[in-house]
PDB file of N, CA and C in Angstrom:
ATOM      1  N   UNK A  11      24.332 -17.825  -6.961  1.00 85.00           N
ATOM      2  CA  UNK A  11      24.234 -16.793  -6.092  1.00 85.00           C
ATOM      3  C   UNK A  11      22.723 -16.347  -5.747  1.00 85.00           C
ATOM      4  N   UNK A  12      22.300 -16.624  -4.602  1.00 90.00           N
ATOM      5  CA  UNK A  12      20.634 -16.301  -4.719  1.00 90.00           C
ATOM      6  C   UNK A  12      20.806 -14.728  -4.384  1.00 90.00           C
ATOM      7  N   UNK A  13      19.599 -14.117  -5.126  1.00 95.00           N
ATOM      8  CA  UNK A  13      19.227 -12.990  -5.250  1.00 95.00           C
ATOM      9  C   UNK A  13      17.602 -12.607  -4.661  1.00 95.00           C
ATOM     10  N   UNK A  14      17.763 -11.599  -3.895  1.00 96.00           N
ATOM     11  CA  UNK A  14      16.415 -10.993  -3.572  1.00 96.00           C
ATOM     12  C   UNK A  14      16.023  -9.820  -3.978  1.00 96.00           C
ATOM     13  N   UNK A  15      14.953  -9.467  -4.288  1.00 97.00           N
ATOM     14  CA  UNK A  15      14.491  -8.251  -4.922  1.00 97.00           C
ATOM     15  C   UNK A  15      13.298  -7.761  -4.045  1.00 97.00           C
ATOM     16  N   UNK A  16      13.233  -6.817  -3.651  1.00 97.00           N
ATOM     17  CA  UNK A  16      11.898  -6.112  -2.888  1.00 97.00           C
ATOM     18  C   UNK A  16      11.327  -5.058  -3.870  1.00 97.00           C
ATOM     19  N   UNK A  17       9.881  -5.045  -3.671  1.00 97.00           N
ATOM     20  CA  UNK A  17       9.266  -4.085  -4.648  1.00 97.00           C
ATOM     21  C   UNK A  17       8.051  -3.480  -3.931  1.00 97.00           C
ATOM     22  N   UNK A  18       7.431  -2.468  -4.595  1.00 98.00           N
ATOM     23  CA  UNK A  18       6.297  -1.963  -4.023  1.00 98.00           C
ATOM     24  C   UNK A  18       6.103  -1.027  -2.932  1.00 98.00           C
ATOM     25  N   UNK A  19       7.310  -0.502  -2.449  1.00 98.00           N
ATOM     26  CA  UNK A  19       7.295   0.523  -1.610  1.00 98.00           C
ATOM     27  C   UNK A  19       6.764   1.892  -2.422  1.00 98.00           C
ATOM     28  N   UNK A  20       6.727   2.953  -1.367  1.00 98.00           N
ATOM     29  CA  UNK A  20       6.379   4.220  -1.984  1.00 98.00           C
ATOM     30  C   UNK A  20       5.921   5.052  -0.814  1.00 98.00           C
ATOM     31  N   UNK A  21       5.073   6.452  -1.411  1.00 98.00           N
ATOM     32  CA  UNK A  21       4.885   7.322  -0.468  1.00 98.00           C
ATOM     33  C   UNK A  21       3.232   7.222  -0.132  1.00 98.00           C
ATOM     34  N   UNK A  22       2.688   7.153   1.158  1.00 98.00           N
ATOM     35  CA  UNK A  22       1.217   6.905   1.284  1.00 98.00           C
ATOM     36  C   UNK A  22       0.929   7.860   2.545  1.00 98.00           C
ATOM     37  N   UNK A  23      -0.338   8.151   2.662  1.00 98.00           N
ATOM     38  CA  UNK A  23      -0.834   8.906   3.690  1.00 98.00           C
ATOM     39  C   UNK A  23      -1.202   8.255   4.998  1.00 98.00           C
ATOM     40  N   UNK A  24      -1.015   8.514   6.166  1.00 98.00           N
ATOM     41  CA  UNK A  24      -1.318   7.697   7.147  1.00 98.00           C
ATOM     42  C   UNK A  24      -2.759   7.149   6.858  1.00 98.00           C
ATOM     43  N   UNK A  25      -2.574   5.854   7.434  1.00 98.00           N
ATOM     44  CA  UNK A  25      -3.874   5.281   7.378  1.00 98.00           C
ATOM     45  C   UNK A  25      -4.123   4.324   6.047  1.00 98.00           C
ATOM     46  N   UNK A  26      -3.179   4.533   5.145  1.00 98.00           N
ATOM     47  CA  UNK A  26      -3.241   3.989   3.702  1.00 98.00           C
ATOM     48  C   UNK A  26      -2.473   2.472   3.868  1.00 98.00           C
ATOM     49  N   UNK A  27      -2.431   2.006   2.719  1.00 98.00           N
ATOM     50  CA  UNK A  27      -2.193   0.745   2.554  1.00 98.00           C
ATOM     51  C   UNK A  27      -0.951   0.682   1.866  1.00 98.00           C
ATOM     52  N   UNK A  28      -0.273  -0.490   1.610  1.00 98.00           N
ATOM     53  CA  UNK A  28       1.019  -0.734   0.440  1.00 98.00           C
ATOM     54  C   UNK A  28       1.152  -2.213   0.690  1.00 98.00           C
ATOM     55  N   UNK A  29       1.496  -2.784  -0.447  1.00 98.00           N
ATOM     56  CA  UNK A  29       1.642  -4.150  -0.827  1.00 98.00           C
ATOM     57  C   UNK A  29       3.321  -4.248  -0.925  1.00 98.00           C
ATOM     58  N   UNK A  30       4.053  -4.828  -0.154  1.00 98.00           N
ATOM     59  CA  UNK A  30       5.332  -5.044  -0.630  1.00 98.00           C
ATOM     60  C   UNK A  30       5.533  -6.412  -0.971  1.00 98.00           C
ATOM     61  N   UNK A  31       6.554  -6.746  -2.020  1.00 98.00           N
ATOM     62  CA  UNK A  31       6.935  -8.214  -2.652  1.00 98.00           C
ATOM     63  C   UNK A  31       8.477  -8.307  -2.300  1.00 98.00           C
ATOM     64  N   UNK A  32       8.956  -9.799  -2.073  1.00 97.00           N
ATOM     65  CA  UNK A  32      10.002 -10.064  -2.129  1.00 97.00           C
ATOM     66  C   UNK A  32       9.953 -11.238  -3.311  1.00 97.00           C
ATOM     67  N   UNK A  33      11.071 -11.172  -4.268  1.00 96.00           N
ATOM     68  CA  UNK A  33      10.969 -12.055  -4.823  1.00 96.00           C
ATOM     69  C   UNK A  33      12.194 -12.483  -5.069  1.00 96.00           C
ATOM     70  N   UNK A  34      12.721 -14.096  -5.145  1.00 94.00           N
ATOM     71  CA  UNK A  34      14.144 -14.854  -5.396  1.00 94.00           C
ATOM     72  C   UNK A  34      14.307 -15.167  -6.415  1.00 94.00           C
ATOM     73  N   UNK A  35      15.756 -15.407  -7.032  1.00 91.00           N
ATOM     74  CA  UNK A  35      15.980 -15.768  -8.056  1.00 91.00           C
ATOM     75  C   UNK A  35      16.105 -17.318  -8.228  1.00 91.00           C
ATOM     76  N   UNK A  36      15.794 -17.815  -6.930  1.00 87.00           N
ATOM     77  CA  UNK A  36      15.438 -19.539  -7.149  1.00 87.00           C
ATOM     78  C   UNK A  36      14.801 -19.753  -5.928  1.00 87.00           C
ATOM     79  N   UNK A  37      14.083 -21.081  -6.444  1.00 88.00           N
ATOM     80  CA  UNK A  37      12.930 -21.430  -5.518  1.00 88.00           C
ATOM     81  C   UNK A  37      13.379 -21.946  -4.184  1.00 88.00           C
ATOM     82  N   UNK A  38      13.543 -20.642  -3.379  1.00 87.00           N
ATOM     83  CA  UNK A  38      14.036 -20.950  -1.964  1.00 87.00           C
ATOM     84  C   UNK A  38      12.957 -20.671  -1.020  1.00 87.00           C
ATOM     85  N   UNK A  39      12.325 -19.662  -1.143  1.00 89.00           N
ATOM     86  CA  UNK A  39      11.402 -19.099  -0.273  1.00 89.00           C
ATOM     87  C   UNK A  39      10.286 -19.836   0.216  1.00 89.00           C
ATOM     88  N   UNK A  40      10.042 -21.234  -0.604  1.00 86.00           N
ATOM     89  CA  UNK A  40       9.045 -22.108   0.317  1.00 86.00           C
ATOM     90  C   UNK A  40       9.732 -23.111   1.052  1.00 86.00           C
ATOM     91  N   UNK A  41      11.226 -22.843   0.989  1.00 90.00           N
ATOM     92  CA  UNK A  41      12.087 -23.902   1.865  1.00 90.00           C
ATOM     93  C   UNK A  41      12.587 -23.323   2.856  1.00 90.00           C
ATOM     94  N   UNK A  42      12.824 -22.129   3.128  1.00 94.00           N
ATOM     95  CA  UNK A  42      13.212 -21.417   3.928  1.00 94.00           C
ATOM     96  C   UNK A  42      12.444 -20.442   4.684  1.00 94.00           C
ATOM     97  N   UNK A  43      12.773 -20.142   6.084  1.00 96.00           N
ATOM     98  CA  UNK A  43      12.072 -19.038   6.536  1.00 96.00           C
ATOM     99  C   UNK A  43      12.486 -17.320   5.737  1.00 96.00           C
ATOM    100  N   UNK A  44      11.413 -16.798   5.560  1.00 97.00           N
ATOM    101  CA  UNK A  44      11.794 -15.529   4.751  1.00 97.00           C
ATOM    102  C   UNK A  44      11.233 -14.337   6.163  1.00 97.00           C
ATOM    103  N   UNK A  45      12.494 -13.412   6.018  1.00 98.00           N
ATOM    104  CA  UNK A  45      11.962 -12.377   7.050  1.00 98.00           C
ATOM    105  C   UNK A  45      12.086 -10.901   6.481  1.00 98.00           C
ATOM    106  N   UNK A  46      11.145 -10.022   6.930  1.00 98.00           N
ATOM    107  CA  UNK A  46      11.014  -8.800   6.586  1.00 98.00           C
ATOM    108  C   UNK A  46      11.545  -8.000   7.823  1.00 98.00           C
ATOM    109  N   UNK A  47      12.689  -7.095   7.518  1.00 98.00           N
ATOM    110  CA  UNK A  47      13.219  -6.059   8.318  1.00 98.00           C
ATOM    111  C   UNK A  47      12.935  -4.806   7.661  1.00 98.00           C
ATOM    112  N   UNK A  48      13.157  -3.894   8.915  1.00 98.00           N
ATOM    113  CA  UNK A  48      13.023  -2.299   8.328  1.00 98.00           C
ATOM    114  C   UNK A  48      14.066  -1.641   8.958  1.00 98.00           C
ATOM    115  N   UNK A  49      14.593  -0.455   8.560  1.00 98.00           N
ATOM    116  CA  UNK A  49      15.539   0.268   9.115  1.00 98.00           C
ATOM    117  C   UNK A  49      14.972   1.641   8.685  1.00 98.00           C
ATOM    118  N   UNK A  50      14.925   2.668   9.888  1.00 97.00           N
ATOM    119  CA  UNK A  50      14.467   3.883   9.915  1.00 97.00           C
ATOM    120  C   UNK A  50      15.718   4.801   9.723  1.00 97.00           C
ATOM    121  N   UNK A  51      15.737   5.708   9.388  1.00 92.00           N
ATOM    122  CA  UNK A  51      17.157   6.880   9.642  1.00 92.00           C
ATOM    123  C   UNK A  51      17.653   6.805  10.809  1.00 92.00           C
ATOM    124  N   UNK A  52      18.652   6.674  11.267  1.00 94.00           N
ATOM    125  CA  UNK A  52      19.283   6.510  12.445  1.00 94.00           C
ATOM    126  C   UNK A  52      18.878   5.422  13.299  1.00 94.00           C
ATOM    127  N   UNK A  53      18.333   4.788  13.039  1.00 96.00           N
ATOM    128  CA  UNK A  53      17.730   3.567  13.917  1.00 96.00           C
ATOM    129  C   UNK A  53      18.508   2.217  13.426  1.00 96.00           C
ATOM    130  N   UNK A  54      18.294   1.426  14.438  1.00 97.00           N
ATOM    131  CA  UNK A  54      18.944  -0.154  14.189  1.00 97.00           C
ATOM    132  C   UNK A  54      17.691  -0.585  13.084  1.00 97.00           C
ATOM    133  N   UNK A  55      18.165  -1.803  12.309  1.00 97.00           N
ATOM    134  CA  UNK A  55      17.416  -2.498  11.475  1.00 97.00           C
ATOM    135  C   UNK A  55      16.721  -3.497  12.393  1.00 97.00           C
ATOM    136  N   UNK A  56      15.195  -3.646  12.524  1.00 98.00           N
ATOM    137  CA  UNK A  56      14.373  -4.311  13.163  1.00 98.00           C
ATOM    138  C   UNK A  56      13.710  -5.368  12.433  1.00 98.00           C
ATOM    139  N   UNK A  57      13.410  -6.588  13.224  1.00 98.00           N
ATOM    140  CA  UNK A  57      12.468  -7.478  12.363  1.00 98.00           C
ATOM    141  C   UNK A  57      11.184  -7.280  12.633  1.00 98.00           C
ATOM    142  N   UNK A  58      10.392  -7.432  11.507  1.00 98.00           N
ATOM    143  CA  UNK A  58       9.261  -6.912  11.340  1.00 98.00           C
ATOM    144  C   UNK A  58       8.123  -8.130  11.365  1.00 98.00           C
ATOM    145  N   UNK A  59       8.330  -9.121  10.713  1.00 98.00           N
ATOM    146  CA  UNK A  59       7.750 -10.190  10.556  1.00 98.00           C
ATOM    147  C   UNK A  59       8.159 -11.331   9.608  1.00 98.00           C
ATOM    148  N   UNK A  60       7.931 -12.598  10.028  1.00 98.00           N
ATOM    149  CA  UNK A  60       8.520 -13.737   9.087  1.00 98.00           C
ATOM    150  C   UNK A  60       7.541 -14.657   8.888  1.00 98.00           C
ATOM    151  N   UNK A  61       7.988 -15.390   8.070  1.00 97.00           N
ATOM    152  CA  UNK A  61       7.205 -16.624   7.523  1.00 97.00           C
ATOM    153  C   UNK A  61       8.092 -17.842   7.426  1.00 97.00           C
ATOM    154  N   UNK A  62       7.697 -19.105   8.240  1.00 96.00           N
ATOM    155  CA  UNK A  62       8.487 -20.182   8.111  1.00 96.00           C
ATOM    156  C   UNK A  62       8.099 -20.955   6.727  1.00 96.00           C
ATOM    157  N   UNK A  63       8.973 -21.903   6.514  1.00 93.00           N
ATOM    158  CA  UNK A  63       8.778 -22.775   5.484  1.00 93.00           C
ATOM    159  C   UNK A  63       7.469 -23.642   5.344  1.00 93.00           C
ATOM    160  N   UNK A  64       6.779 -23.542   6.634  1.00 93.00           N
ATOM    161  CA  UNK A  64       5.730 -24.537   6.852  1.00 93.00           C
ATOM    162  C   UNK A  64       4.439 -23.362   6.852  1.00 93.00           C
ATOM    163  N   UNK A  65       4.884 -22.135   6.858  1.00 94.00           N
ATOM    164  CA  UNK A  65       3.699 -21.107   6.870  1.00 94.00           C
ATOM    165  C   UNK A  65       3.444 -20.517   8.366  1.00 94.00           C
ATOM    166  N   UNK A  66       3.971 -20.730   9.281  1.00 97.00           N
ATOM    167  CA  UNK A  66       3.914 -20.256  10.506  1.00 97.00           C
ATOM    168  C   UNK A  66       4.393 -18.905  10.549  1.00 97.00           C
ATOM    169  N   UNK A  67       3.859 -18.094  11.101  1.00 98.00           N
ATOM    170  CA  UNK A  67       4.040 -16.342  11.045  1.00 98.00           C
ATOM    171  C   UNK A  67       4.503 -16.077  12.367  1.00 98.00           C
ATOM    172  N   UNK A  68       5.305 -14.891  12.264  1.00 98.00           N
ATOM    173  CA  UNK A  68       5.497 -14.158  13.512  1.00 98.00           C
ATOM    174  C   UNK A  68       5.409 -12.683  13.365  1.00 98.00           C
ATOM    175  N   UNK A  69       5.077 -11.847  14.274  1.00 98.00           N
ATOM    176  CA  UNK A  69       4.711 -10.137  13.718  1.00 98.00           C
ATOM    177  C   UNK A  69       5.195  -9.618  15.267  1.00 98.00           C
ATOM    178  N   UNK A  70       6.090  -8.337  14.841  1.00 98.00           N
ATOM    179  CA  UNK A  70       6.602  -7.513  15.917  1.00 98.00           C
ATOM    180  C   UNK A  70       5.188  -6.966  16.359  1.00 98.00           C
ATOM    181  N   UNK A  71       5.109  -6.821  17.625  1.00 98.00           N
ATOM    182  CA  UNK A  71       3.980  -6.283  18.619  1.00 98.00           C
ATOM    183  C   UNK A  71       3.723  -4.785  17.735  1.00 98.00           C
ATOM    184  N   UNK A  72       4.406  -4.124  17.081  1.00 98.00           N
ATOM    185  CA  UNK A  72       4.227  -2.933  16.463  1.00 98.00           C
ATOM    186  C   UNK A  72       3.328  -2.771  15.365  1.00 98.00           C
ATOM    187  N   UNK A  73       3.345  -4.080  14.730  1.00 98.00           N
ATOM    188  CA  UNK A  73       2.665  -4.412  13.475  1.00 98.00           C
ATOM    189  C   UNK A  73       1.397  -5.065  13.519  1.00 98.00           C
ATOM    190  N   UNK A  74       1.528  -5.842  14.699  1.00 98.00           N
ATOM    191  CA  UNK A  74       0.173  -7.127  14.811  1.00 98.00           C
ATOM    192  C   UNK A  74      -0.764  -6.607  14.512  1.00 98.00           C
ATOM    193  N   UNK A  75      -1.933  -7.116  13.887  1.00 98.00           N
ATOM    194  CA  UNK A  75      -3.193  -6.679  13.286  1.00 98.00           C
ATOM    195  C   UNK A  75      -3.142  -5.803  12.300  1.00 98.00           C
ATOM    196  N   UNK A  76      -2.299  -5.133  11.894  1.00 98.00           N
ATOM    197  CA  UNK A  76      -2.360  -4.135  10.643  1.00 98.00           C
ATOM    198  C   UNK A  76      -1.236  -4.804   9.380  1.00 98.00           C
ATOM    199  N   UNK A  77      -0.178  -5.684   9.889  1.00 98.00           N
ATOM    200  CA  UNK A  77       0.576  -6.331   8.650  1.00 98.00           C
ATOM    201  C   UNK A  77      -0.004  -7.751   8.485  1.00 98.00           C
ATOM    202  N   UNK A  78       0.494  -8.401   7.229  1.00 98.00           N
ATOM    203  CA  UNK A  78       0.282  -9.612   7.185  1.00 98.00           C
ATOM    204  C   UNK A  78       1.380 -10.192   5.837  1.00 98.00           C
ATOM    205  N   UNK A  79       1.734 -11.109   6.298  1.00 98.00           N
ATOM    206  CA  UNK A  79       2.944 -11.794   5.589  1.00 98.00           C
ATOM    207  C   UNK A  79       2.327 -13.134   4.938  1.00 98.00           C
ATOM    208  N   UNK A  80       2.471 -13.434   3.638  1.00 97.00           N
ATOM    209  CA  UNK A  80       2.007 -14.651   2.841  1.00 97.00           C
ATOM    210  C   UNK A  80       2.895 -14.743   2.175  1.00 97.00           C
ATOM    211  N   UNK A  81       3.026 -15.998   1.325  1.00 95.00           N
ATOM    212  CA  UNK A  81       3.647 -16.441   0.160  1.00 95.00           C
ATOM    213  C   UNK A  81       3.058 -17.084  -0.892  1.00 95.00           C
ATOM    214  N   UNK A  82       3.460 -16.926  -1.853  1.00 92.00           N
ATOM    215  CA  UNK A  82       3.165 -17.378  -3.213  1.00 92.00           C
ATOM    216  C   UNK A  82       4.105 -18.235  -3.834  1.00 92.00           C
ATOM    217  N   UNK A  83       4.179 -19.961  -3.598  1.00 88.00           N
ATOM    218  CA  UNK A  83       5.183 -20.510  -4.012  1.00 88.00           C
ATOM    219  C   UNK A  83       5.270 -20.671  -5.485  1.00 88.00           C
ATOM    220  N   UNK A  84       4.159 -20.412  -6.291  1.00 89.00           N
ATOM    221  CA  UNK A  84       4.525 -20.464  -7.647  1.00 89.00           C
ATOM    222  C   UNK A  84       5.157 -19.708  -8.303  1.00 89.00           C
ATOM    223  N   UNK A  85       4.978 -18.149  -7.591  1.00 90.00           N
ATOM    224  CA  UNK A  85       5.658 -17.111  -8.041  1.00 90.00           C
ATOM    225  C   UNK A  85       7.249 -16.872  -7.289  1.00 90.00           C
ATOM    226  N   UNK A  86       7.432 -17.780  -6.156  1.00 92.00           N
ATOM    227  CA  UNK A  86       8.497 -17.618  -5.546  1.00 92.00           C
ATOM    228  C   UNK A  86       8.693 -16.315  -4.790  1.00 92.00           C
ATOM    229  N   UNK A  87       7.494 -15.997  -4.380  1.00 95.00           N
ATOM    230  CA  UNK A  87       7.558 -14.630  -3.751  1.00 95.00           C
ATOM    231  C   UNK A  87       6.815 -14.660  -2.456  1.00 95.00           C
ATOM    232  N   UNK A  88       7.374 -13.839  -1.372  1.00 97.00           N
ATOM    233  CA  UNK A  88       6.599 -13.417  -0.289  1.00 97.00           C
ATOM    234  C   UNK A  88       6.122 -12.037  -0.322  1.00 97.00           C
ATOM    235  N   UNK A  89       4.886 -11.978   0.083  1.00 98.00           N
ATOM    236  CA  UNK A  89       4.187 -10.503  -0.150  1.00 98.00           C
ATOM    237  C   UNK A  89       3.990 -10.206   1.737  1.00 98.00           C
ATOM    238  N   UNK A  90       4.276  -8.677   1.718  1.00 98.00           N
ATOM    239  CA  UNK A  90       3.784  -8.179   2.915  1.00 98.00           C
ATOM    240  C   UNK A  90       2.755  -7.009   2.662  1.00 98.00           C
ATOM    241  N   UNK A  91       1.575  -7.197   3.351  1.00 98.00           N
ATOM    242  CA  UNK A  91       0.499  -6.502   2.956  1.00 98.00           C
ATOM    243  C   UNK A  91       0.442  -5.507   4.363  1.00 98.00           C
ATOM    244  N   UNK A  92       0.728  -4.100   4.023  1.00 98.00           N
ATOM    245  CA  UNK A  92       0.818  -3.325   5.216  1.00 98.00           C
ATOM    246  C   UNK A  92      -0.594  -2.402   5.225  1.00 98.00           C
ATOM    247  N   UNK A  93      -1.331  -2.526   6.116  1.00 98.00           N
ATOM    248  CA  UNK A  93      -2.630  -1.584   6.367  1.00 98.00           C
ATOM    249  C   UNK A  93      -2.499  -0.815   7.360  1.00 98.00           C
ATOM    250  N   UNK A  94      -3.468   0.265   7.549  1.00 98.00           N
ATOM    251  CA  UNK A  94      -3.311   1.227   8.422  1.00 98.00           C
ATOM    252  C   UNK A  94      -2.067   1.765   8.831  1.00 98.00           C
ATOM    253  N   UNK A  95      -1.460   2.128   7.672  1.00 98.00           N
ATOM    254  CA  UNK A  95       0.149   2.593   7.976  1.00 98.00           C
ATOM    255  C   UNK A  95      -0.066   3.999   8.864  1.00 98.00           C
ATOM    256  N   UNK A  96       1.324   3.975   9.663  1.00 98.00           N
ATOM    257  CA  UNK A  96       1.354   5.174  10.490  1.00 98.00           C
ATOM    258  C   UNK A  96       2.903   5.786  10.336  1.00 98.00           C
ATOM    259  N   UNK A  97       2.876   6.752  10.639  1.00 97.00           N
ATOM    260  CA  UNK A  97       4.180   7.662  10.348  1.00 97.00           C
ATOM    261  C   UNK A  97       5.475   6.801  10.688  1.00 97.00           C
ATOM    262  N   UNK A  98       5.415   6.317  11.648  1.00 97.00           N
ATOM    263  CA  UNK A  98       6.275   5.301  12.329  1.00 97.00           C
ATOM    264  C   UNK A  98       6.865   4.232  11.663  1.00 97.00           C
ATOM    265  N   UNK A  99       5.679   3.773  10.785  1.00 98.00           N
ATOM    266  CA  UNK A  99       6.282   2.819   9.577  1.00 98.00           C
ATOM    267  C   UNK A  99       7.365   3.005   8.649  1.00 98.00           C
ATOM    268  N   UNK A 100       7.586   4.456   8.664  1.00 98.00           N
ATOM    269  CA  UNK A 100       8.344   4.942   7.581  1.00 98.00           C
ATOM    270  C   UNK A 100       9.961   4.454   7.834  1.00 98.00           C
ATOM    271  N   UNK A 101      10.141   3.713   6.619  1.00 98.00           N
ATOM    272  CA  UNK A 101      11.737   3.154   6.890  1.00 98.00           C
ATOM    273  C   UNK A 101      11.935   2.316   5.433  1.00 98.00           C
ATOM    274  N   UNK A 102      12.985   2.057   5.346  1.00 98.00           N
ATOM    275  CA  UNK A 102      13.431   0.881   4.131  1.00 98.00           C
ATOM    276  C   UNK A 102      13.242  -0.335   4.647  1.00 98.00           C
ATOM    277  N   UNK A 103      12.312  -0.926   3.754  1.00 98.00           N
ATOM    278  CA  UNK A 103      12.137  -2.428   3.935  1.00 98.00           C
ATOM    279  C   UNK A 103      12.995  -3.570   3.428  1.00 98.00           C
ATOM    280  N   UNK A 104      13.544  -4.416   4.003  1.00 98.00           N
ATOM    281  CA  UNK A 104      14.418  -5.610   3.485  1.00 98.00           C
ATOM    282  C   UNK A 104      13.759  -6.641   3.561  1.00 98.00           C
ATOM    283  N   UNK A 105      13.742  -7.752   2.556  1.00 97.00           N
ATOM    284  CA  UNK A 105      13.622  -9.219   3.028  1.00 97.00           C
ATOM    285  C   UNK A 105      14.923  -9.912   2.965  1.00 97.00           C
ATOM    286  N   UNK A 106      14.837 -11.093   3.854  1.00 96.00           N
ATOM    287  CA  UNK A 106      16.176 -11.859   4.293  1.00 96.00           C
ATOM    288  C   UNK A 106      15.814 -13.216   4.195  1.00 96.00           C
ATOM    289  N   UNK A 107      16.942 -13.982   3.955  1.00 96.00           N
ATOM    290  CA  UNK A 107      16.732 -15.454   3.987  1.00 96.00           C
ATOM    291  C   UNK A 107      17.842 -15.989   4.427  1.00 96.00           C
ATOM    292  N   UNK A 108      18.237 -17.031   5.460  1.00 95.00           N
ATOM    293  CA  UNK A 108      19.306 -17.311   5.949  1.00 95.00           C
ATOM    294  C   UNK A 108      19.502 -18.998   5.391  1.00 95.00           C
ATOM    295  N   UNK A 109      20.434 -18.991   4.740  1.00 93.00           N
ATOM    296  CA  UNK A 109      20.643 -20.367   3.950  1.00 93.00           C
ATOM    297  C   UNK A 109      22.167 -20.752   4.266  1.00 93.00           C
ATOM    298  N   UNK A 110      22.053 -21.901   5.089  1.00 92.00           N
ATOM    299  CA  UNK A 110      23.363 -22.426   5.533  1.00 92.00           C
ATOM    300  C   UNK A 110      24.324 -21.477   6.386  1.00 92.00           C
ATOM    301  N   UNK A 111      23.632 -20.703   7.055  1.00 92.00           N
ATOM    302  CA  UNK A 111      24.448 -19.794   7.945  1.00 92.00           C
ATOM    303  C   UNK A 111      24.678 -18.530   7.201  1.00 92.00           C
ATOM    304  N   UNK A 112      24.227 -18.400   5.828  1.00 94.00           N
ATOM    305  CA  UNK A 112      24.666 -17.180   5.397  1.00 94.00           C
ATOM    306  C   UNK A 112      23.435 -16.480   5.018  1.00 94.00           C
ATOM    307  N   UNK A 113      23.319 -15.354   5.492  1.00 95.00           N
ATOM    308  CA  UNK A 113      22.231 -14.237   5.347  1.00 95.00           C
ATOM    309  C   UNK A 113      22.210 -13.485   3.992  1.00 95.00           C
ATOM    310  N   UNK A 114      21.109 -13.483   3.045  1.00 96.00           N
ATOM    311  CA  UNK A 114      20.903 -13.051   2.081  1.00 96.00           C
ATOM    312  C   UNK A 114      19.636 -11.941   2.141  1.00 96.00           C
ATOM    313  N   UNK A 115      20.378 -10.826   1.677  1.00 97.00           N
ATOM    314  CA  UNK A 115      19.383  -9.448   1.549  1.00 97.00           C
ATOM    315  C   UNK A 115      19.172  -9.073   0.106  1.00 97.00           C
ATOM    316  N   UNK A 116      17.766  -8.416   0.070  1.00 96.00           N
ATOM    317  CA  UNK A 116      17.588  -7.639  -1.077  1.00 96.00           C
ATOM    318  C   UNK A 116      17.941  -6.322  -0.727  1.00 96.00           C
ATOM    319  N   UNK A 117      18.063  -5.294  -1.664  1.00 97.00           N
ATOM    320  CA  UNK A 117      18.222  -3.927  -1.974  1.00 97.00           C
ATOM    321  C   UNK A 117      17.630  -2.998  -0.949  1.00 97.00           C
ATOM    322  N   UNK A 118      16.426  -3.747  -0.659  1.00 98.00           N
ATOM    323  CA  UNK A 118      15.430  -2.553   0.142  1.00 98.00           C
ATOM    324  C   UNK A 118      14.606  -1.962  -0.533  1.00 98.00           C
ATOM    325  N   UNK A 119      13.370  -1.507  -0.143  1.00 98.00           N
ATOM    326  CA  UNK A 119      12.416  -0.628  -0.734  1.00 98.00           C
ATOM    327  C   UNK A 119      11.867   0.294   0.325  1.00 98.00           C
ATOM    328  N   UNK A 120      11.923   1.728  -0.412  1.00 98.00           N
ATOM    329  CA  UNK A 120      11.681   2.562   0.714  1.00 98.00           C
ATOM    330  C   UNK A 120       9.966   2.657   0.929  1.00 98.00           C
ATOM    331  N   UNK A 121       9.547   2.846   2.051  1.00 98.00           N
ATOM    332  CA  UNK A 121       8.160   3.244   2.733  1.00 98.00           C
ATOM    333  C   UNK A 121       8.161   4.424   3.351  1.00 98.00           C
ATOM    334  N   UNK A 122       7.523   5.476   2.613  1.00 98.00           N
ATOM    335  CA  UNK A 122       7.320   6.790   3.647  1.00 98.00           C
ATOM    336  C   UNK A 122       5.703   6.839   3.630  1.00 98.00           C
ATOM    337  N   UNK A 123       5.403   7.043   5.248  1.00 98.00           N
ATOM    338  CA  UNK A 123       4.235   7.348   5.427  1.00 98.00           C
ATOM    339  C   UNK A 123       3.826   8.737   6.065  1.00 98.00           C
ATOM    340  N   UNK A 124       3.533   9.459   5.194  1.00 97.00           N
ATOM    341  CA  UNK A 124       3.392  11.182   5.347  1.00 97.00           C
ATOM    342  C   UNK A 124       2.171  11.847   4.631  1.00 97.00           C
ATOM    343  N   UNK A 125       1.497  12.563   5.444  1.00 95.00           N
ATOM    344  CA  UNK A 125       0.648  13.528   4.920  1.00 95.00           C
ATOM    345  C   UNK A 125       1.028  14.635   4.241  1.00 95.00           C
TER     346      UNK A 125
END
């Protein structure tokens, strides 16, 4: 059973930075696309960014230029570096991998941007 664990969330002031990590229980993050989603209260879960198995990245317009996704194959971890955070970035952030048509999700990590 694949398990994904997110970490690194917290409370940060507007303009600040946070670094989220997604670590898998098995060596899968270098084989499959890893997605980061977020869900704000009362809103639908939205795709924020992704990195493919060959390192191609995609970003939602709302985070382009502020967020960077990367992968550390040796640590089986995908990192989301978030800079210049805004209040509208407040949400629970989830990592996701789809393997054989099945979606695996972590438990999420809360990011709160507030002064």
